[in-house]
């Protein structure tokens, strides 16, 4: 997170919107960065997620 954005982010509740949740790696990385930059919490909303194959 850019230094000039940290002040505005500090203590805020952030909603992170993603179109597709596949492995969760991107959402986790974004969440860690936002919390490290001072966000109070991060809620993730996604339109769809990829389910693992069941092996049927």
mmCIF file of C-alpha atoms in Angstrom:
data_model
loop_
_atom_site.group_PDB
_atom_site.id
_atom_site.type_symbol
_atom_site.label_atom_id
_atom_site.label_comp_id
_atom_site.label_asym_id
_atom_site.label_seq_id
_atom_site.Cartn_x
_atom_site.Cartn_y
_atom_site.Cartn_z
ATOM 1 C CA UNK A 1 0.000 0.000 0.000
ATOM 2 C CA UNK A 2 1.420 3.372 -1.016
ATOM 3 C CA UNK A 3 2.539 5.565 1.878
ATOM 4 C CA UNK A 4 0.164 8.384 0.904
ATOM 5 C CA UNK A 5 -2.804 5.971 1.244
ATOM 6 C CA UNK A 6 -1.940 4.589 4.692
ATOM 7 C CA UNK A 7 -3.368 7.547 6.620
ATOM 8 C CA UNK A 8 -6.740 7.230 4.887
ATOM 9 C CA UNK A 9 -6.728 3.456 5.452
ATOM 10 C CA UNK A 10 -5.763 3.474 9.134
ATOM 11 C CA UNK A 11 -8.535 2.106 11.361
ATOM 12 C CA UNK A 12 -10.985 1.587 8.499
ATOM 13 C CA UNK A 13 -13.100 -1.450 7.722
ATOM 14 C CA UNK A 14 -12.259 -2.447 4.142
ATOM 15 C CA UNK A 15 -14.431 -4.418 1.719
ATOM 16 C CA UNK A 16 -12.362 -6.186 -0.929
ATOM 17 C CA UNK A 17 -14.387 -7.200 -4.007
ATOM 18 C CA UNK A 18 -13.147 -9.901 -6.378
ATOM 19 C CA UNK A 19 -14.844 -11.518 -9.355
ATOM 20 C CA UNK A 20 -13.684 -15.121 -8.828
ATOM 21 C CA UNK A 21 -12.138 -16.772 -5.766
ATOM 22 C CA UNK A 22 -9.922 -19.629 -6.955
ATOM 23 C CA UNK A 23 -7.174 -20.555 -4.499
ATOM 24 C CA UNK A 24 -7.494 -17.605 -2.148
ATOM 25 C CA UNK A 25 -3.850 -16.609 -2.605
ATOM 26 C CA UNK A 26 -4.596 -13.172 -4.054
ATOM 27 C CA UNK A 27 -7.279 -12.391 -1.476
ATOM 28 C CA UNK A 28 -4.952 -13.489 1.331
ATOM 29 C CA UNK A 29 -2.070 -11.373 0.014
ATOM 30 C CA UNK A 30 -4.315 -8.320 -0.340
ATOM 31 C CA UNK A 31 -5.755 -8.847 3.136
ATOM 32 C CA UNK A 32 -2.285 -9.099 4.688
ATOM 33 C CA UNK A 33 -1.145 -5.930 2.905
ATOM 34 C CA UNK A 34 -4.237 -3.963 3.957
ATOM 35 C CA UNK A 35 -3.992 -5.065 7.594
ATOM 36 C CA UNK A 36 -0.255 -4.312 7.677
ATOM 37 C CA UNK A 37 -1.025 -0.845 6.298
ATOM 38 C CA UNK A 38 -3.412 -0.170 9.176
ATOM 39 C CA UNK A 39 -6.868 -1.366 8.159
ATOM 40 C CA UNK A 40 -8.951 -2.451 11.151
ATOM 41 C CA UNK A 41 -10.561 -5.321 9.250
ATOM 42 C CA UNK A 42 -10.974 -6.720 5.752
ATOM 43 C CA UNK A 43 -14.120 -8.392 4.432
ATOM 44 C CA UNK A 44 -13.869 -10.244 1.130
ATOM 45 C CA UNK A 45 -16.807 -10.442 -1.266
ATOM 46 C CA UNK A 46 -16.625 -12.497 -4.438
ATOM 47 C CA UNK A 47 -19.017 -13.198 -7.255
ATOM 48 C CA UNK A 48 -18.039 -16.857 -7.706
ATOM 49 C CA UNK A 49 -15.547 -19.398 -6.479
ATOM 50 C CA UNK A 50 -13.902 -22.373 -8.115
ATOM 51 C CA UNK A 51 -14.703 -25.665 -6.404
ATOM 52 C CA UNK A 52 -12.105 -28.418 -6.234
ATOM 53 C CA UNK A 53 -12.666 -31.445 -8.446
ATOM 54 C CA UNK A 54 -14.410 -34.286 -6.620
ATOM 55 C CA UNK A 55 -12.901 -37.118 -8.668
ATOM 56 C CA UNK A 56 -16.263 -38.544 -9.768
#
